[in-house]
Coordinates of C-alpha atoms in Angstrom, one line a residue:
X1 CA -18.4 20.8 -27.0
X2 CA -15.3 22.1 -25.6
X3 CA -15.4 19.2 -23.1
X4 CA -16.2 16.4 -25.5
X5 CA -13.7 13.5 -25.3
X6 CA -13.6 10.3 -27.1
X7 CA -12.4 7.0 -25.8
X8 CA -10.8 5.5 -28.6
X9 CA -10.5 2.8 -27.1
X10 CA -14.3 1.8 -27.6
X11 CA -13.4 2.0 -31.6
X12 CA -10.8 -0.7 -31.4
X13 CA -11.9 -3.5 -33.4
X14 CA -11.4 -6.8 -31.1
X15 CA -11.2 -9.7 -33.3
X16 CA -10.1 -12.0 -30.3
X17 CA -13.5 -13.6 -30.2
X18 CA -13.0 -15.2 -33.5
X19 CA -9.1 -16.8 -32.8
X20 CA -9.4 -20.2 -32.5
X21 CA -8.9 -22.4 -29.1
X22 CA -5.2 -23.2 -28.6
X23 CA -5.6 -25.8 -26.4
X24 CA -8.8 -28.4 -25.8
X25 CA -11.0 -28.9 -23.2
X26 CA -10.3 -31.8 -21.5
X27 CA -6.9 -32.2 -22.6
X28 CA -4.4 -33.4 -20.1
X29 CA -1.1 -31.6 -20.4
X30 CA 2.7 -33.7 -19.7
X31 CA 2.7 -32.7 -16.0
X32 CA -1.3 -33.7 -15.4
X33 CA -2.9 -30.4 -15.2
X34 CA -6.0 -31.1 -17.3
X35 CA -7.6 -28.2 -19.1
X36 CA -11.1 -27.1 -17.6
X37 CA -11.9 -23.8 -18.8
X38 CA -11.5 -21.8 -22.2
X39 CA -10.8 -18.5 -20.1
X40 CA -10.2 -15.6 -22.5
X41 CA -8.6 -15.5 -26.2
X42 CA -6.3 -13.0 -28.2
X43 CA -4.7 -13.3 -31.7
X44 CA -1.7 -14.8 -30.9
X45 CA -2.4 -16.7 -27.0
X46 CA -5.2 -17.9 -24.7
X47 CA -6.1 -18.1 -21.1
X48 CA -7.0 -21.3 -19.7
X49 CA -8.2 -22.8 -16.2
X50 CA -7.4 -26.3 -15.1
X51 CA -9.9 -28.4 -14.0
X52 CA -9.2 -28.3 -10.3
X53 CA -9.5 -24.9 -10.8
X54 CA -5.4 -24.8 -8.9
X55 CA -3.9 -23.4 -12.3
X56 CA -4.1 -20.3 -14.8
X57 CA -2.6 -21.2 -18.2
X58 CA -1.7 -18.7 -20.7
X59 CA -1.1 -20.4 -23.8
X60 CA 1.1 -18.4 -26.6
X61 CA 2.2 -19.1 -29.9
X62 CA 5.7 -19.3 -30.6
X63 CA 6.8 -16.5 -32.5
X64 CA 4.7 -14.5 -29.1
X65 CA 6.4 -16.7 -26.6
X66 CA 10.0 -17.1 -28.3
X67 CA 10.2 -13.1 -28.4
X68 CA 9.6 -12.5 -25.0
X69 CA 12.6 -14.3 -23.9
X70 CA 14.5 -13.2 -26.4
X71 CA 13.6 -9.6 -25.0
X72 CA 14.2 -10.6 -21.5
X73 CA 10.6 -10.7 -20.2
X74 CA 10.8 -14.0 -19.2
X75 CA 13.2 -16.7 -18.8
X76 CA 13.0 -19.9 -20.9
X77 CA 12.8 -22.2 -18.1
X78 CA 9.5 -20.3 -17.4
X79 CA 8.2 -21.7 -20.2
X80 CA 6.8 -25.6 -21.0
X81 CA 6.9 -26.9 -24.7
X82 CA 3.6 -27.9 -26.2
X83 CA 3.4 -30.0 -29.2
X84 CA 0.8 -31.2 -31.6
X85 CA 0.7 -34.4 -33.1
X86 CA 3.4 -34.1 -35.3
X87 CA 6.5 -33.2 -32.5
X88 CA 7.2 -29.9 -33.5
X89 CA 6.1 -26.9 -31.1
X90 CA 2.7 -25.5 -31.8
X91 CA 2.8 -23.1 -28.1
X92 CA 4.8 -23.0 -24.8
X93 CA 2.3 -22.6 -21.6
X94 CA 3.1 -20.6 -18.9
X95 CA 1.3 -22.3 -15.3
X96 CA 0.5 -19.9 -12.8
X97 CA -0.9 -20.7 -9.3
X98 CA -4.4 -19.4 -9.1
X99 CA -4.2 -17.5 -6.6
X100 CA -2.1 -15.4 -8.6
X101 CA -2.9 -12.7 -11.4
X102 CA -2.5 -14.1 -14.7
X103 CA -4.6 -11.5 -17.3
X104 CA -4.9 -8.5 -19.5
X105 CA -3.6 -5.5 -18.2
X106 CA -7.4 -3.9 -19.2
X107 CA -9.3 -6.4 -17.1
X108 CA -7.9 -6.1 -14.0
X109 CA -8.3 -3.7 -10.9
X110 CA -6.9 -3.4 -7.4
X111 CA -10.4 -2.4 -5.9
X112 CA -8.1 -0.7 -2.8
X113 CA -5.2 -2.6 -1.9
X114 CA -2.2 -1.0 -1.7
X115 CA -0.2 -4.1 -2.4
X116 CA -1.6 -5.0 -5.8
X117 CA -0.6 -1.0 -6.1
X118 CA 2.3 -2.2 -5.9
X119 CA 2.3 -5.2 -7.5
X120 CA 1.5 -3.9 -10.8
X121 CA 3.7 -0.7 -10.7
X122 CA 6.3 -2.9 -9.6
X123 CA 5.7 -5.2 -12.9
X124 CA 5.3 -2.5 -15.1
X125 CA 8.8 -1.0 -14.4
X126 CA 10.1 -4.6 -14.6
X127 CA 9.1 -4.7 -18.3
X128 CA 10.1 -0.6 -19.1
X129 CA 13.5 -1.4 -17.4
X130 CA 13.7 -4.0 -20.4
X131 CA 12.5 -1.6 -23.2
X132 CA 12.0 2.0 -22.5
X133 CA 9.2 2.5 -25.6
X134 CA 7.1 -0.9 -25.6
X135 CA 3.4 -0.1 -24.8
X136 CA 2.2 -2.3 -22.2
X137 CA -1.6 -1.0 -22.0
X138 CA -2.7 -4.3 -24.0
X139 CA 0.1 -6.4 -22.1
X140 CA -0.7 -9.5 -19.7
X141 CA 0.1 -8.8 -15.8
X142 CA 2.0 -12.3 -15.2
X143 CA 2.2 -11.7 -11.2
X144 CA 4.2 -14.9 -10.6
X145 CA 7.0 -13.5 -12.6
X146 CA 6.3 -9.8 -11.6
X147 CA 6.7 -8.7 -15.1
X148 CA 4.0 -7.0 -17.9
X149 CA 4.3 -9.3 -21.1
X150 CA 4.0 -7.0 -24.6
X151 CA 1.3 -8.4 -27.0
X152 CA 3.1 -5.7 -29.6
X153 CA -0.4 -4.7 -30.4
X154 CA -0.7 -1.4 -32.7
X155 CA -2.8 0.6 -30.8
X156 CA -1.9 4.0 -29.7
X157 CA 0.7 4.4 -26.6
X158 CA -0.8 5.2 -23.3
X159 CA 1.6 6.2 -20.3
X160 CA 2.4 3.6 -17.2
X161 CA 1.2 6.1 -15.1
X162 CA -2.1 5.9 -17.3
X163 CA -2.2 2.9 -16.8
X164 CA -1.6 2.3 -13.3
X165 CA -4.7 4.7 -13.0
X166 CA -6.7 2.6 -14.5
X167 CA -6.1 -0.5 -12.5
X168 CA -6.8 2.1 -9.5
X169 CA -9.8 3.4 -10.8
X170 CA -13.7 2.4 -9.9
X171 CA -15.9 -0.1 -11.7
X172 CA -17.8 3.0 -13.4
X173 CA -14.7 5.4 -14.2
X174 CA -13.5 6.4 -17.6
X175 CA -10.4 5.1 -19.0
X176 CA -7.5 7.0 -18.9
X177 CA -5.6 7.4 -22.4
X178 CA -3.3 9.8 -22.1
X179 CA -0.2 9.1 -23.7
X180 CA 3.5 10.6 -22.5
X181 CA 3.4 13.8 -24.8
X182 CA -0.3 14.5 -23.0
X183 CA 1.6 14.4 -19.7
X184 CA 4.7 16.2 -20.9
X185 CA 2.3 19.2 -21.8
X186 CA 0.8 19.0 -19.0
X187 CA 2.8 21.8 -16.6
X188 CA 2.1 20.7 -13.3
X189 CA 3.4 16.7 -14.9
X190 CA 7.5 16.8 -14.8
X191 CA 7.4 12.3 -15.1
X192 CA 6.3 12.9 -18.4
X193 CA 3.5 10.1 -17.5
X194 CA 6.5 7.7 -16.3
X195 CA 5.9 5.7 -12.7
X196 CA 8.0 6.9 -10.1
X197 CA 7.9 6.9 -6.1
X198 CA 6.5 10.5 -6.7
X199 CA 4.0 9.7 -9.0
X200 CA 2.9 6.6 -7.8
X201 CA 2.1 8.2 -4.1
X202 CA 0.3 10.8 -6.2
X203 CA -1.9 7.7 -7.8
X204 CA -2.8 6.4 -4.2
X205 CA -3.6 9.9 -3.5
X206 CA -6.1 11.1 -6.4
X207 CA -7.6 7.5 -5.9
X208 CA -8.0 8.2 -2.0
X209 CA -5.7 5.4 -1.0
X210 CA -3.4 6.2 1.7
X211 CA 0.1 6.9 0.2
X212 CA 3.9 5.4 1.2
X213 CA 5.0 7.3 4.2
X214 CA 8.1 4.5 4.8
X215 CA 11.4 5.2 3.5
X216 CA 12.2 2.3 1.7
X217 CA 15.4 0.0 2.4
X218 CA 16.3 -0.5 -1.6
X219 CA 16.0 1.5 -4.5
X220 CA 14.9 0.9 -8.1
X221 CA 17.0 -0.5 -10.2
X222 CA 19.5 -1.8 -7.2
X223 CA 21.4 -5.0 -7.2
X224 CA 20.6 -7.6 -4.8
X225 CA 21.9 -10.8 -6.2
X226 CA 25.4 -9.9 -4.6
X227 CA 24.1 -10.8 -1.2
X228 CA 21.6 -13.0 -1.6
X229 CA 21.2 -15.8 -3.6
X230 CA 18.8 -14.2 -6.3
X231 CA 19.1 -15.3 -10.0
X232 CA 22.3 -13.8 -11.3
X233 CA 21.9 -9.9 -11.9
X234 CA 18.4 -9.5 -10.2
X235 CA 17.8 -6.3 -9.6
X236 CA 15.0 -4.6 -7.2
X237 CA 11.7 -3.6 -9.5
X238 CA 9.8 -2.3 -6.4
X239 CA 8.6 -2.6 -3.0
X240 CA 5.7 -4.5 -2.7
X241 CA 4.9 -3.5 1.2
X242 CA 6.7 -1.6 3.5
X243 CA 6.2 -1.1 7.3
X244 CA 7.7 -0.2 10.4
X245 CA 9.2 -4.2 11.2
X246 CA 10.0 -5.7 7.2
X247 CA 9.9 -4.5 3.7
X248 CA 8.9 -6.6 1.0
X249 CA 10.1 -5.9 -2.6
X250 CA 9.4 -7.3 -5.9
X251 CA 12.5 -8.5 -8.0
X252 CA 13.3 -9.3 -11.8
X253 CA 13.8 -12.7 -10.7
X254 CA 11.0 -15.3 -9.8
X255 CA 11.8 -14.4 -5.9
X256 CA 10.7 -11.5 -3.3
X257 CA 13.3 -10.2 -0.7
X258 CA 11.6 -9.7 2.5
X259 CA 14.0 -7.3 4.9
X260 CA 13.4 -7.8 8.4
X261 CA 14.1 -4.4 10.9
X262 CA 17.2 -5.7 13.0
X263 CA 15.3 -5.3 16.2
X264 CA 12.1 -7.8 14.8
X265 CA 14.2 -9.9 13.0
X266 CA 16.9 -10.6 16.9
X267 CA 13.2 -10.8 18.7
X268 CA 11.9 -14.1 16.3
X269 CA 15.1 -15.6 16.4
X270 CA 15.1 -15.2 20.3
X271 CA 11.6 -17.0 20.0
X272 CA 13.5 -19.8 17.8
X273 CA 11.2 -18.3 14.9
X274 CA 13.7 -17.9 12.7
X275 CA 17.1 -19.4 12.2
X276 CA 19.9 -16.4 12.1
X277 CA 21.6 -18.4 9.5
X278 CA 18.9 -17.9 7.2
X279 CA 18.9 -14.4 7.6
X280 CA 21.7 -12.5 4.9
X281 CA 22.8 -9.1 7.0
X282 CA 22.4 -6.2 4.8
X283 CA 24.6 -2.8 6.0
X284 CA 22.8 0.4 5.3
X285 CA 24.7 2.9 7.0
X286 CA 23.9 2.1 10.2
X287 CA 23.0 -1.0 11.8
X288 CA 22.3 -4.0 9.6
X289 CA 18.4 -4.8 8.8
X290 CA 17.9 -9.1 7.9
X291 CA 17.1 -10.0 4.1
X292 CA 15.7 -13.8 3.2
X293 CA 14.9 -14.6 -0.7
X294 CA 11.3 -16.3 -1.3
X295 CA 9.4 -17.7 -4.1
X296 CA 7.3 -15.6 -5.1
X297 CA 5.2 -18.6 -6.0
X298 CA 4.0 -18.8 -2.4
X299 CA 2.5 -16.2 0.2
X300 CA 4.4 -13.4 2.1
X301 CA 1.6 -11.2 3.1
X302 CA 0.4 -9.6 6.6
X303 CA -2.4 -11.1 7.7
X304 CA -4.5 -7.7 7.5
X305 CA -3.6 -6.7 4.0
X306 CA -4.0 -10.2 2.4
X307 CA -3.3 -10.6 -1.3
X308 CA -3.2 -14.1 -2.7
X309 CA -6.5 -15.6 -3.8
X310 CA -7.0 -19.2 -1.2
X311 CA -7.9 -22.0 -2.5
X312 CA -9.4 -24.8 -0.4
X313 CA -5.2 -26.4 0.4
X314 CA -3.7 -22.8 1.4
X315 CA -6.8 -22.0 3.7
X316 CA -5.6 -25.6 6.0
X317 CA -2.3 -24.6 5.4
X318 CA -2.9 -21.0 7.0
X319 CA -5.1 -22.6 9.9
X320 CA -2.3 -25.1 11.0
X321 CA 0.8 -21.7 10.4
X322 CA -1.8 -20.5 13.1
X323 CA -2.7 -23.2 15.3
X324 CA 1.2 -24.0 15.2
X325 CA 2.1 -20.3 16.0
X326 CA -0.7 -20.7 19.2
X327 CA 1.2 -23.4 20.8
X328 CA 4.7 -21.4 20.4
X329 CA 3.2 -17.7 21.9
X330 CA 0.2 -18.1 23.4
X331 CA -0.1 -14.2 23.9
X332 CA 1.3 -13.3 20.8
X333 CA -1.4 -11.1 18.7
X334 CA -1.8 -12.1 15.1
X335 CA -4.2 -9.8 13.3
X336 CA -1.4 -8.1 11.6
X337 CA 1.6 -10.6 11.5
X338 CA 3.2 -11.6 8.6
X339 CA 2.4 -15.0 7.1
X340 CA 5.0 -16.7 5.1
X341 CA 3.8 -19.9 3.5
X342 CA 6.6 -21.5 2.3
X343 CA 8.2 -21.6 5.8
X344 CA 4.5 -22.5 7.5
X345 CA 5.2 -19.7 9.9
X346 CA 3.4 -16.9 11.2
X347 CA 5.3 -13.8 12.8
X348 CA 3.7 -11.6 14.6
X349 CA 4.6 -7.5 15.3
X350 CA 2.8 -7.6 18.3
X351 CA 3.8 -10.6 21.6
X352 CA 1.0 -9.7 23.6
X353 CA -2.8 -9.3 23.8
X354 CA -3.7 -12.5 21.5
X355 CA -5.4 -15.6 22.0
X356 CA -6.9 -18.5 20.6
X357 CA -10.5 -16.4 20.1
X358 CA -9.2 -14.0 18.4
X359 CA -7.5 -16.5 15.9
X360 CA -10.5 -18.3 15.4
X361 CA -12.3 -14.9 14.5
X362 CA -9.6 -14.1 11.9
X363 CA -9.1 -17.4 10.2
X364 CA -12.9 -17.0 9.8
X365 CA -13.0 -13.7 8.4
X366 CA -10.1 -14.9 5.9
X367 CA -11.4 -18.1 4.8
X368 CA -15.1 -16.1 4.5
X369 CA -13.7 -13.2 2.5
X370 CA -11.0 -14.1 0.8
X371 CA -9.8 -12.7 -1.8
X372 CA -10.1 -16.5 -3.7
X373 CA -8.1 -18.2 -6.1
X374 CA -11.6 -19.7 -8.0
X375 CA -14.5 -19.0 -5.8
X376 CA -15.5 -18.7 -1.8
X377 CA -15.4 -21.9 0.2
X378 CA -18.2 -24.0 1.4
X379 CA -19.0 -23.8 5.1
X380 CA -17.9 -27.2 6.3
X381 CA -14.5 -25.6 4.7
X382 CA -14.8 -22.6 7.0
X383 CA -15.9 -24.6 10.2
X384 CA -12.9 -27.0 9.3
X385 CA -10.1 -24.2 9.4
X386 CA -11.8 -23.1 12.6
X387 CA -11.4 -26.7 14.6
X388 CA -8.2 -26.4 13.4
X389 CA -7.1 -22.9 15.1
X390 CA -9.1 -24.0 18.1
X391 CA -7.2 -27.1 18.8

């Protein structure tokens, strides 16, 4: 019996079933976003779909909501009012973008990529840079903001590290539940269970992912606001990719900082890709790399190591980035460029050995396998978005 483990987790009493519905079905919210789905439900907040299946809604009750900005998880403009008949606040609603993660920390799972690695890591620092003892393993992943909301549940503490192996772990593994004292007894453990850029390679690396071999630009925990026009006192919380040409990190703000190599960043604005006054130099000791601020509401992702979930609007937007990028380099390859969809651009690593057939096989392979904001696409979508590159 020596080996006999229990997962207390399976003895938790979940009472969530029985919380009543925040919002209605079919209720239309002050901006239009009508209510479609009754998603998921806690004590104190809901999950919601809208109709056109475009929006998550989490839904939390005041005194939830109010102490999360009073904490410095989120920012009160991040937040809409909600009233019930009467005027007076019943729940503020945060509106994600479907296509990005808006759930309980235990439901969700990064099923390989590297960059949702990342992501969560990222968002779980964010929130323990904020308070160094809040236990986040019943929190809610808001990827928009890149932060780990606290339910301020009472059940027992379970490391980040923990943590982030669950997210990496398979459909059929265990949950992990060690806490930081099980790390810190552990001798071969000196993070005490704490996320690190150690410990999180050693995550990819018991999970067989491939690990970060990159030296990163920025550092945890550096400023960035001084040189880029970042929410005031924003402050790195991660990278979020990292290769040869850029480095994307994750901020505290409700931007990314993509830093473009000074070599690939002179080559696009050659190209008239890019404007150089868009681009903020950066020195580093030697010579300068490129950094431009982007919502985070919208893609920045290479095109093989795609992240946010398409709905039917993004999938024509990335098929005209595409057809657009065609008609500028018409040798350019763009199986591994970087798309950025607030821009409408498509950057490619690689100015030779593309054509239009090879864009025509990728925008099908995207717009067949997603990952999807709702669900996958009819055909006439995916024959649509393939005219569209072929033009």
């Amino acid at each position: 019996m020596a080996g006999f483990s229990i997962n207390e987790s399976l003895f938790v009493i979940d009472m969530d079933d029985d919380s009543p519905s925040i919002l209605q079905v079919g209720e239309i919210l002050a901006d239009g976003i009508k209510i479609g789905v009754d998603r998921d439900r806690g004590e104190e907040f809901a999950f919601y779909v809208s109709e056109d299946g475009r929006f998550d809604i989490l839904a939390a009750k005041p005194r939830l909501a109010e102490r999360w900005v009073q904490e410095g998880y989120l920012q009160k403009h991040m937040l809409q009012l909600h009233l019930d008949a009467h005027d007076e606040i019943d729940c503020y609603l945060l509106i994600s973008p479907s296509s990005h993660i808006l759930a309980r920390m235990t439901d969700i799972r990064v099923y390989g990529s590297r960059y949702y690695a990342h992501m969560v890591a990222s968002a779980m620092w964010h929130s323990r840079n904020r308070d160094a003892h809040i236990n986040l393993r019943d929190g809610i992943i808001c990827e928009l903001y890149g932060v780990v909301l606290p339910t301020y549940t009472l059940t027992p503490m379970v490391a980040d590290l923990a943590l982030l192996n669950n997210v990496l772990r398979g459909q059929y593994d265990s949950e992990d539940l060690r806490s930081p004292d099980d790390f810190a007894r552990e001798s071969n453990n000196s993070s005490f269970g704490g996320l690190n850029r150690i410990s999180f390679n050693q995550a990819l690396k018991a999970h067989n992912m491939a690990v970060d071999t990159i030296e990163p630009y920025f550092q945890l925990g550096e400023a960035v606001d001084d040189f880029v026009q970042l929410q005031t006192h924003a402050i790195i919380t991660g990278a979020l990719e990292l290769r040869p040409e850029f480095q994307l990190y994750a901020t505290s703000s409700d931007m990314v900082l993509l830093v473009l190599e000074n070599q690939w960043a002179q080559e696009l604005i050659d190209r008239n890709l890019l404007l150089q006054m868009n681009l903020k130099p950066v020195p580093l000791g030697g010579e300068p790399v490129k950094a431009l601020p982007l919502p985070r509401r919208y893609a920045v992702e290479a095109l093989n190591n795609r992240h946010c979930g398409l709905n039917q609007s993004a999938a024509f937007d990335l098929a005209l980035a595409l057809q657009r990028a065609r008609h500028k380099m018409p040798e350019a390859s763009f199986k591994d460029a970087l798309y950025v969809q607030e821009l409408g651009l498509v950057l490619p690593t690689r100015f030779s050995g593309g054509n239009k057939s090879e864009d025509v096989a990728l925008i099908r392979e995207i717009v067949s396998t997603g990952p999807f904001a709702q669900g996958p696409f009819l055909a006439d979508v995916v024959k649509s978005c393939e005219a569209i590159v072929s033009a």
